[in-house]
PDB file of C-alpha atoms in Angstrom:
ATOM      1  CA  MET A   1       5.766   1.912  10.612  1.00 49.00           C
ATOM      2  CA  ASN A   2       5.525   1.711   7.196  1.00 51.00           C
ATOM      3  CA  ASP A   3       1.724   1.171   5.860  1.00 51.00           C
ATOM      4  CA  ALA A   4       2.696  -0.284   2.641  1.00 48.00           C
ATOM      5  CA  PRO A   5       1.585  -3.432   0.194  1.00 46.00           C
ATOM      6  CA  ASP A   6       1.792  -7.416   1.683  1.00 45.00           C
ATOM      7  CA  SER A   7       2.855  -9.725  -0.778  1.00 42.00           C
ATOM      8  CA  GLY A   8       0.189 -11.536   1.174  1.00 45.00           C
ATOM      9  CA  GLU A   9       2.729 -14.329   2.876  1.00 46.00           C
ATOM     10  CA  THR A  10       1.329 -16.157   5.290  1.00 48.00           C
ATOM     11  CA  GLY A  11       4.366 -18.322   6.125  1.00 47.00           C
ATOM     12  CA  GLY A  12       3.761 -21.861   4.059  1.00 48.00           C
ATOM     13  CA  GLU A  13       3.365 -21.651   0.784  1.00 52.00           C
ATOM     14  CA  PRO A  14       5.912 -24.176  -0.956  1.00 52.00           C
ATOM     15  CA  ALA A  15       7.284 -21.787  -3.466  1.00 52.00           C
ATOM     16  CA  VAL A  16       8.524 -19.696  -0.348  1.00 55.00           C
ATOM     17  CA  ARG A  17       9.196 -22.255   1.834  1.00 60.00           C
ATOM     18  CA  SER A  18      12.039 -24.325  -1.489  1.00 61.00           C
ATOM     19  CA  GLU A  19      13.808 -20.833  -0.738  1.00 63.00           C
ATOM     20  CA  TRP A  20      14.293 -21.272   2.647  1.00 62.00           C
ATOM     21  CA  GLU A  21      14.976 -24.982   2.525  1.00 66.00           C
ATOM     22  CA  ALA A  22      17.671 -24.329   0.323  1.00 67.00           C
ATOM     23  CA  THR A  23      21.388 -23.777   1.556  1.00 70.00           C
ATOM     24  CA  ALA A  24      24.664 -22.020   1.057  1.00 72.00           C
ATOM     25  CA  PRO A  25      28.206 -20.616   2.702  1.00 78.00           C
ATOM     26  CA  THR A  26      28.514 -18.138   4.496  1.00 80.00           C
ATOM     27  CA  ARG A  27      31.318 -16.493   6.282  1.00 82.00           C
ATOM     28  CA  ARG A  28      29.464 -14.791   8.980  1.00 84.00           C
ATOM     29  CA  GLU A  29      28.890 -16.241  12.589  1.00 86.00           C
ATOM     30  CA  THR A  30      26.130 -18.582  12.456  1.00 89.00           C
ATOM     31  CA  VAL A  31      24.059 -19.258  15.941  1.00 92.00           C
ATOM     32  CA  PRO A  32      22.769 -22.544  15.421  1.00 92.00           C
ATOM     33  CA  ALA A  33      20.066 -23.180  17.746  1.00 93.00           C
ATOM     34  CA  LEU A  34      18.777 -19.749  15.326  1.00 93.00           C
ATOM     35  CA  GLU A  35      19.825 -21.458  12.730  1.00 92.00           C
ATOM     36  CA  GLU A  36      17.595 -24.929  13.668  1.00 93.00           C
ATOM     37  CA  ILE A  37      14.589 -22.738  13.343  1.00 94.00           C
ATOM     38  CA  LEU A  38      14.983 -20.411  11.016  1.00 94.00           C
ATOM     39  CA  ASN A  39      11.575 -19.455   9.084  1.00 94.00           C
ATOM     40  CA  GLU A  40       9.715 -22.037  10.892  1.00 95.00           C
ATOM     41  CA  PRO A  41       6.200 -20.853  12.308  1.00 96.00           C
ATOM     42  CA  PHE A  42       5.375 -21.166  16.360  1.00 96.00           C
ATOM     43  CA  LYS A  43       1.604 -21.296  16.411  1.00 95.00           C
ATOM     44  CA  VAL A  44      -0.254 -18.145  18.830  1.00 92.00           C
ATOM     45  CA  LEU A  45      -3.830 -18.195  19.363  1.00 91.00           C
ATOM     46  CA  ASP A  46      -5.808 -19.660  17.086  1.00 90.00           C
ATOM     47  CA  HIS A  47      -4.804 -17.915  13.449  1.00 94.00           C
ATOM     48  CA  GLY A  48      -1.391 -16.434  14.618  1.00 95.00           C
ATOM     49  CA  PHE A  49       2.306 -17.776  14.291  1.00 96.00           C
ATOM     50  CA  VAL A  50       5.921 -16.059  14.653  1.00 96.00           C
ATOM     51  CA  ARG A  51       8.926 -16.922  12.943  1.00 96.00           C
ATOM     52  CA  VAL A  52      12.408 -15.774  12.559  1.00 96.00           C
ATOM     53  CA  VAL A  53      13.327 -14.690   9.391  1.00 95.00           C
ATOM     54  CA  ASP A  54      16.837 -13.420   9.913  1.00 94.00           C
ATOM     55  CA  TYR A  55      19.632 -12.257  12.147  1.00 95.00           C
ATOM     56  CA  MET A  56      22.798 -10.691  13.031  1.00 94.00           C
ATOM     57  CA  GLY A  57      25.470 -11.162  15.398  1.00 92.00           C
ATOM     58  CA  SER A  58      25.370 -13.573  18.823  1.00 92.00           C
ATOM     59  CA  ASP A  59      27.263 -13.465  21.892  1.00 91.00           C
ATOM     60  CA  ASN A  60      30.844 -13.131  20.560  1.00 90.00           C
ATOM     61  CA  ALA A  61      29.034 -10.076  18.646  1.00 91.00           C
ATOM     62  CA  ILE A  62      28.478  -8.370  22.379  1.00 91.00           C
ATOM     63  CA  VAL A  63      31.548  -8.732  23.846  1.00 90.00           C
ATOM     64  CA  GLN A  64      33.536  -7.520  21.006  1.00 89.00           C
ATOM     65  CA  ALA A  65      31.886  -4.240  21.265  1.00 89.00           C
ATOM     66  CA  ALA A  66      31.957  -4.053  25.022  1.00 88.00           C
ATOM     67  CA  ARG A  67      35.656  -5.101  24.334  1.00 85.00           C
ATOM     68  CA  VAL A  68      36.244  -2.474  21.120  1.00 79.00           C
ATOM     69  CA  SER A  69      37.490  -5.275  20.262  1.00 54.00           C
ATOM     70  CA  TYR A  70      38.168  -7.220  16.459  1.00 46.00           C
ATOM     71  CA  GLY A  71      37.831 -11.000  17.876  1.00 52.00           C
ATOM     72  CA  LYS A  72      37.602 -13.285  20.583  1.00 54.00           C
ATOM     73  CA  GLY A  73      41.140 -14.074  20.905  1.00 55.00           C
ATOM     74  CA  THR A  74      42.547 -15.939  23.260  1.00 50.00           C
ATOM     75  CA  LYS A  75      39.324 -15.009  25.880  1.00 59.00           C
ATOM     76  CA  ARG A  76      37.699 -18.312  27.360  1.00 60.00           C
ATOM     77  CA  SER A  77      33.689 -18.334  26.393  1.00 56.00           C
ATOM     78  CA  SER A  78      33.243 -18.660  30.257  1.00 58.00           C
ATOM     79  CA  THR A  79      34.827 -15.059  30.809  1.00 86.00           C
ATOM     80  CA  ASP A  80      32.416 -14.330  27.212  1.00 87.00           C
ATOM     81  CA  ALA A  81      29.514 -15.396  29.596  1.00 88.00           C
ATOM     82  CA  ALA A  82      30.450 -13.733  32.570  1.00 89.00           C
ATOM     83  CA  LEU A  83      30.719  -9.634  31.134  1.00 90.00           C
ATOM     84  CA  ILE A  84      27.491 -10.241  29.639  1.00 91.00           C
ATOM     85  CA  ARG A  85      26.089 -10.771  32.529  1.00 91.00           C
ATOM     86  CA  TYR A  86      27.810  -7.904  33.977  1.00 90.00           C
ATOM     87  CA  LEU A  87      26.739  -5.410  31.481  1.00 90.00           C
ATOM     88  CA  LEU A  88      22.399  -6.807  31.713  1.00 91.00           C
ATOM     89  CA  ARG A  89      23.301  -6.487  35.700  1.00 92.00           C
ATOM     90  CA  HIS A  90      24.591  -2.786  34.606  1.00 90.00           C
ATOM     91  CA  ARG A  91      22.060  -2.046  32.248  1.00 89.00           C
ATOM     92  CA  HIS A  92      25.150  -1.774  29.634  1.00 89.00           C
ATOM     93  CA  THR A  93      22.824  -2.141  27.067  1.00 87.00           C
ATOM     94  CA  THR A  94      24.377  -0.650  24.094  1.00 90.00           C
ATOM     95  CA  PRO A  95      26.971  -3.493  22.800  1.00 91.00           C
ATOM     96  CA  PHE A  96      23.750  -5.635  22.996  1.00 91.00           C
ATOM     97  CA  GLU A  97      22.513  -4.064  20.267  1.00 90.00           C
ATOM     98  CA  MET A  98      25.317  -4.927  18.075  1.00 92.00           C
ATOM     99  CA  CYS A  99      22.609  -8.052  17.559  1.00 93.00           C
ATOM    100  CA  GLU A 100      19.016  -7.686  15.551  1.00 94.00           C
ATOM    101  CA  ILE A 101      16.673 -10.177  14.734  1.00 94.00           C
ATOM    102  CA  LYS A 102      13.883 -10.161  12.494  1.00 95.00           C
ATOM    103  CA  LEU A 103      10.263 -11.727  12.817  1.00 95.00           C
ATOM    104  CA  HIS A 104       7.315 -12.114  11.160  1.00 96.00           C
ATOM    105  CA  ILE A 105       4.492 -12.217  12.815  1.00 96.00           C
ATOM    106  CA  LYS A 106       1.171 -12.834  12.939  1.00 96.00           C
ATOM    107  CA  LEU A 107      -1.429 -11.486  15.715  1.00 94.00           C
ATOM    108  CA  PRO A 108      -4.789  -9.606  16.560  1.00 94.00           C
ATOM    109  CA  ILE A 109      -4.432  -6.272  15.427  1.00 93.00           C
ATOM    110  CA  PHE A 110      -5.572  -4.768  18.640  1.00 90.00           C
ATOM    111  CA  VAL A 111      -2.470  -6.993  20.281  1.00 91.00           C
ATOM    112  CA  ALA A 112      -0.648  -5.724  17.367  1.00 91.00           C
ATOM    113  CA  ARG A 113      -1.459  -2.058  18.545  1.00 89.00           C
ATOM    114  CA  GLN A 114      -0.323  -2.285  22.317  1.00 86.00           C
ATOM    115  CA  TRP A 115       3.215  -4.050  20.868  1.00 86.00           C
ATOM    116  CA  ILE A 116       3.611  -0.988  18.229  1.00 82.00           C
ATOM    117  CA  ARG A 117       3.357   0.964  21.888  1.00 75.00           C
ATOM    118  CA  HIS A 118       6.675  -0.273  23.089  1.00 68.00           C
ATOM    119  CA  ARG A 119       8.348   0.172  19.913  1.00 67.00           C
ATOM    120  CA  THR A 120      12.059  -0.140  19.659  1.00 73.00           C
ATOM    121  CA  ALA A 121      12.444  -1.702  15.852  1.00 80.00           C
ATOM    122  CA  ASN A 122      11.560  -1.472  12.566  1.00 81.00           C
ATOM    123  CA  VAL A 123       8.304  -2.549  11.751  1.00 84.00           C
ATOM    124  CA  ASN A 124       6.901  -3.086   8.418  1.00 80.00           C
ATOM    125  CA  GLU A 125       2.854  -4.330   8.754  1.00 84.00           C
ATOM    126  CA  TYR A 126      -0.159  -5.700   6.434  1.00 84.00           C
ATOM    127  CA  SER A 127      -1.734  -3.147   4.885  1.00 83.00           C
ATOM    128  CA  ALA A 128      -5.514  -3.245   4.586  1.00 85.00           C
ATOM    129  CA  ARG A 129      -5.697   0.263   2.305  1.00 79.00           C
ATOM    130  CA  TYR A 130      -4.061  -1.753  -0.057  1.00 79.00           C
ATOM    131  CA  SER A 131      -4.572  -5.326   0.471  1.00 84.00           C
ATOM    132  CA  LYS A 132      -7.898  -7.591   1.196  1.00 82.00           C
ATOM    133  CA  MET A 133      -8.693  -9.273   4.829  1.00 87.00           C
ATOM    134  CA  ASP A 134      -8.862 -12.520   5.392  1.00 88.00           C
ATOM    135  CA  ARG A 135     -11.851 -13.972   7.382  1.00 85.00           C
ATOM    136  CA  GLU A 136      -9.650 -14.694  10.476  1.00 86.00           C
ATOM    137  CA  TYR A 137     -10.333 -12.950  13.977  1.00 85.00           C
ATOM    138  CA  TYR A 138      -9.303 -14.561  17.385  1.00 87.00           C
ATOM    139  CA  ILE A 139     -11.902 -15.596  19.933  1.00 85.00           C
ATOM    140  CA  PRO A 140     -10.668 -16.526  23.195  1.00 81.00           C
ATOM    141  CA  ASP A 141     -10.386 -20.143  24.260  1.00 79.00           C
ATOM    142  CA  PRO A 142     -13.100 -20.312  27.089  1.00 74.00           C
ATOM    143  CA  GLU A 143      -9.654 -21.845  29.648  1.00 70.00           C
ATOM    144  CA  HIS A 144      -7.880 -18.069  28.717  1.00 67.00           C
ATOM    145  CA  LEU A 145     -11.023 -16.222  30.032  1.00 65.00           C
ATOM    146  CA  GLN A 146     -11.103 -18.432  33.442  1.00 65.00           C
ATOM    147  CA  ALA A 147      -7.239 -18.602  33.632  1.00 67.00           C
ATOM    148  CA  LEU A 148      -7.438 -14.315  33.481  1.00 65.00           C
ATOM    149  CA  LEU A 149     -10.423 -13.985  35.473  1.00 66.00           C
ATOM    150  CA  GLU A 150      -8.571 -16.033  38.409  1.00 69.00           C
ATOM    151  CA  GLU A 151      -5.078 -13.899  37.703  1.00 67.00           C
ATOM    152  CA  ARG A 152      -7.978 -10.682  38.637  1.00 68.00           C
ATOM    153  CA  ASN A 153      -9.164 -12.338  42.137  1.00 68.00           C
ATOM    154  CA  ARG A 154      -5.475 -13.395  43.360  1.00 69.00           C
ATOM    155  CA  GLN A 155      -4.989  -9.656  42.482  1.00 67.00           C
ATOM    156  CA  ARG A 156      -7.840  -8.890  44.224  1.00 67.00           C
ATOM    157  CA  ARG A 157      -6.967 -10.779  47.192  1.00 66.00           C
ATOM    158  CA  GLU A 158      -3.810  -9.430  47.410  1.00 66.00           C
ATOM    159  CA  ARG A 159      -5.080  -6.115  47.470  1.00 65.00           C
ATOM    160  CA  GLU A 160      -6.857  -7.381  50.100  1.00 64.00           C
ATOM    161  CA  ALA A 161      -4.514  -8.151  52.824  1.00 62.00           C
ATOM    162  CA  TRP A 162      -2.218  -5.997  52.308  1.00 62.00           C
ATOM    163  CA  PRO A 163      -4.687  -2.532  52.586  1.00 56.00           C
ATOM    164  CA  ASP A 164      -2.101  -0.089  52.883  1.00 52.00           C
ATOM    165  CA  LEU A 165       0.238  -0.945  49.505  1.00 50.00           C
ATOM    166  CA  PHE A 166      -2.899   0.494  47.322  1.00 48.00           C
ATOM    167  CA  GLU A 167      -4.566   3.363  47.012  1.00 52.00           C
ATOM    168  CA  PRO A 168      -8.088   3.915  48.619  1.00 49.00           C
ATOM    169  CA  ARG A 169     -11.069   1.264  46.829  1.00 47.00           C
ATOM    170  CA  GLN A 170     -12.622   3.234  44.452  1.00 49.00           C
ATOM    171  CA  PRO A 171     -16.863   2.813  44.842  1.00 45.00           C
ATOM    172  CA  GLU A 172     -18.207  -0.964  43.407  1.00 43.00           C
ATOM    173  CA  GLU A 173     -20.398  -0.670  40.145  1.00 39.00           C
ATOM    174  CA  PRO A 174     -23.297  -2.564  39.698  1.00 34.00           C
ATOM    175  CA  ALA A 175     -22.234  -6.549  38.789  1.00 36.00           C
ATOM    176  CA  THR A 176     -22.782  -6.825  35.060  1.00 35.00           C
ATOM    177  CA  LEU A 177     -21.371  -9.414  32.728  1.00 39.00           C
ATOM    178  CA  ALA A 178     -18.455  -6.181  31.452  1.00 39.00           C
ATOM    179  CA  ALA A 179     -18.564  -5.257  35.502  1.00 39.00           C
ATOM    180  CA  GLN A 180     -14.815  -2.893  36.607  1.00 39.00           C
ATOM    181  CA  SER A 181     -12.715  -4.832  38.178  1.00 53.00           C
ATOM    182  CA  ASP A 182     -12.076  -2.548  40.914  1.00 55.00           C
ATOM    183  CA  MET A 183      -8.002  -2.800  41.011  1.00 55.00           C
ATOM    184  CA  ASN A 184      -7.687  -2.813  37.528  1.00 54.00           C
ATOM    185  CA  ARG A 185      -9.350  -0.826  34.922  1.00 57.00           C
ATOM    186  CA  GLN A 186      -8.817  -3.571  32.393  1.00 55.00           C
ATOM    187  CA  GLY A 187     -10.580  -6.662  34.087  1.00 53.00           C
ATOM    188  CA  ARG A 188     -13.486  -8.030  35.630  1.00 53.00           C
ATOM    189  CA  GLU A 189     -13.726  -9.781  39.019  1.00 55.00           C
ATOM    190  CA  GLY A 190     -15.134 -12.741  39.516  1.00 59.00           C
ATOM    191  CA  ARG A 191     -15.490 -16.193  37.959  1.00 65.00           C
ATOM    192  CA  LEU A 192     -18.291 -16.571  35.085  1.00 70.00           C
ATOM    193  CA  THR A 193     -20.209 -19.272  34.602  1.00 76.00           C
ATOM    194  CA  ALA A 194     -20.257 -21.384  31.752  1.00 77.00           C
ATOM    195  CA  ALA A 195     -23.094 -19.855  30.178  1.00 82.00           C
ATOM    196  CA  GLU A 196     -21.783 -16.227  30.296  1.00 81.00           C
ATOM    197  CA  VAL A 197     -18.611 -17.980  28.659  1.00 80.00           C
ATOM    198  CA  HIS A 198     -20.977 -19.369  25.948  1.00 84.00           C
ATOM    199  CA  ASP A 199     -23.255 -16.206  25.020  1.00 87.00           C
ATOM    200  CA  SER A 200     -19.488 -14.220  25.177  1.00 84.00           C
ATOM    201  CA  LEU A 201     -18.368 -16.117  22.465  1.00 88.00           C
ATOM    202  CA  SER A 202     -21.165 -16.669  20.420  1.00 90.00           C
ATOM    203  CA  ARG A 203     -21.360 -13.167  20.435  1.00 92.00           C
ATOM    204  CA  LEU A 204     -17.413 -12.482  19.790  1.00 90.00           C
ATOM    205  CA  ASP A 205     -18.039 -14.629  16.666  1.00 92.00           C
ATOM    206  CA  TRP A 206     -21.224 -13.529  15.194  1.00 94.00           C
ATOM    207  CA  VAL A 207     -19.952 -10.161  15.564  1.00 93.00           C
ATOM    208  CA  SER A 208     -17.112 -10.563  13.477  1.00 93.00           C
ATOM    209  CA  SER A 209     -18.432 -12.898  10.806  1.00 93.00           C
ATOM    210  CA  ARG A 210     -21.401 -10.615  10.183  1.00 94.00           C
ATOM    211  CA  THR A 211     -19.272  -7.604   9.798  1.00 93.00           C
ATOM    212  CA  TYR A 212     -16.381  -8.953   7.550  1.00 93.00           C
ATOM    213  CA  GLY A 213     -19.869 -10.008   5.254  1.00 92.00           C
ATOM    214  CA  VAL A 214     -20.388  -5.937   5.588  1.00 92.00           C
ATOM    215  CA  TYR A 215     -16.645  -5.237   4.633  1.00 92.00           C
ATOM    216  CA  LYS A 216     -16.908  -8.000   1.968  1.00 93.00           C
ATOM    217  CA  ASN A 217     -20.290  -6.001   0.646  1.00 92.00           C
ATOM    218  CA  LEU A 218     -18.752  -2.664   0.472  1.00 92.00           C
ATOM    219  CA  LEU A 219     -16.232  -4.321  -1.401  1.00 93.00           C
ATOM    220  CA  ASN A 220     -19.132  -5.410  -4.021  1.00 92.00           C
ATOM    221  CA  GLU A 221     -17.405  -9.091  -3.432  1.00 91.00           C
ATOM    222  CA  ASP A 222     -17.956 -12.340  -2.568  1.00 88.00           C
ATOM    223  CA  GLU A 223     -15.973 -15.121  -0.333  1.00 86.00           C
ATOM    224  CA  ASP A 224     -14.369 -15.757  -3.469  1.00 85.00           C
ATOM    225  CA  GLY A 225     -13.527 -12.399  -4.929  1.00 85.00           C
ATOM    226  CA  GLU A 226     -16.196 -12.169  -8.053  1.00 88.00           C
ATOM    227  CA  LYS A 227     -18.158  -8.965  -7.973  1.00 90.00           C
ATOM    228  CA  ILE A 228     -21.422  -9.162  -6.493  1.00 88.00           C
ATOM    229  CA  ARG A 229     -23.458  -6.945  -8.998  1.00 89.00           C
ATOM    230  CA  GLU A 230     -21.929  -5.959 -12.139  1.00 88.00           C
ATOM    231  CA  ASP A 231     -23.907  -2.952 -11.918  1.00 87.00           C
ATOM    232  CA  ARG A 232     -22.191  -0.910  -8.916  1.00 88.00           C
ATOM    233  CA  SER A 233     -18.530  -0.574  -7.818  1.00 89.00           C
ATOM    234  CA  GLY A 234     -17.369  -1.294  -3.989  1.00 90.00           C
ATOM    235  CA  ILE A 235     -15.977   1.915  -2.212  1.00 89.00           C
ATOM    236  CA  ALA A 236     -11.845   2.163  -1.225  1.00 90.00           C
ATOM    237  CA  ARG A 237     -10.296  -0.975   0.980  1.00 89.00           C
ATOM    238  CA  GLU A 238      -9.142   1.692   3.107  1.00 89.00           C
ATOM    239  CA  LEU A 239     -12.259   2.714   4.159  1.00 92.00           C
ATOM    240  CA  ALA A 240     -14.313  -0.513   3.905  1.00 91.00           C
ATOM    241  CA  ARG A 241     -11.458  -2.121   6.804  1.00 91.00           C
ATOM    242  CA  SER A 242     -13.240   0.830   9.358  1.00 91.00           C
ATOM    243  CA  VAL A 243     -15.886  -1.558   9.661  1.00 92.00           C
ATOM    244  CA  LEU A 244     -13.688  -4.522  11.033  1.00 93.00           C
ATOM    245  CA  PRO A 245     -13.603  -4.765  14.801  1.00 93.00           C
ATOM    246  CA  VAL A 246      -9.768  -4.755  16.397  1.00 92.00           C
ATOM    247  CA  ASN A 247      -9.830  -8.374  16.245  1.00 92.00           C
ATOM    248  CA  TYR A 248      -8.581  -9.438  12.847  1.00 94.00           C
ATOM    249  CA  TYR A 249      -5.377 -10.761  12.378  1.00 94.00           C
ATOM    250  CA  THR A 250      -2.999  -8.547  10.880  1.00 94.00           C
ATOM    251  CA  GLN A 251       0.688  -9.250   9.889  1.00 93.00           C
ATOM    252  CA  PHE A 252       4.137  -7.496  10.128  1.00 93.00           C
ATOM    253  CA  TYR A 253       7.940  -8.131  10.189  1.00 92.00           C
ATOM    254  CA  TRP A 254       9.647  -6.590  13.429  1.00 90.00           C
ATOM    255  CA  LYS A 255      13.449  -5.698  13.312  1.00 91.00           C
ATOM    256  CA  CYS A 256      15.146  -4.758  16.935  1.00 88.00           C
TER     257      CYS A 256
END
């Protein structure tokens, strides 16, 4: 993954958008469904988005590679569809590599790090080493917190109903706000009260906002990018970024 300077593009600048909206003739095959949504951001979470910025290939590219041919000829589309299903069913994945798609994604850092673990792509990410971070961080929706807990409870009930399918239960730990789930090392069990939800979200917001203030102070900059004190210099961005939590947003281009 490259760690290169980023232009700060967020998917909505008028100058950039005018370039997207300009049309030009092409001799390559296009996919109408992708052309319809090309460069249009789809909102994700509170500040994130996903958008398709480019692609190459179509179903025809897959079946051509599978048949080692140079055109679809007289083959019917139903036959092409059957071949694609066959390739999927038997896990013949090489023909699918004839197609590529490039996405522009804005997401919390902790999600990006999990995503990168499953790397099958070329990636170029926004660099806080060279660029300044915005005050944009992820705060979970209260309903999302409850949905996660309800899913943990469903898994627990399933485990209790079929004990022979799971490993022996671990000794229970004291019940706290961050109590460990006995079946999922990344979760907790039980249902949060309204007070717990409010307290948790307030703490997340407070810490996230305060650390951004520390970040800007280390850079010796105010919210407008002006120097706070003329008699001192800020530290390097690559060091200042270390205080920001992983719920802050990053961006990357992902091609696979």
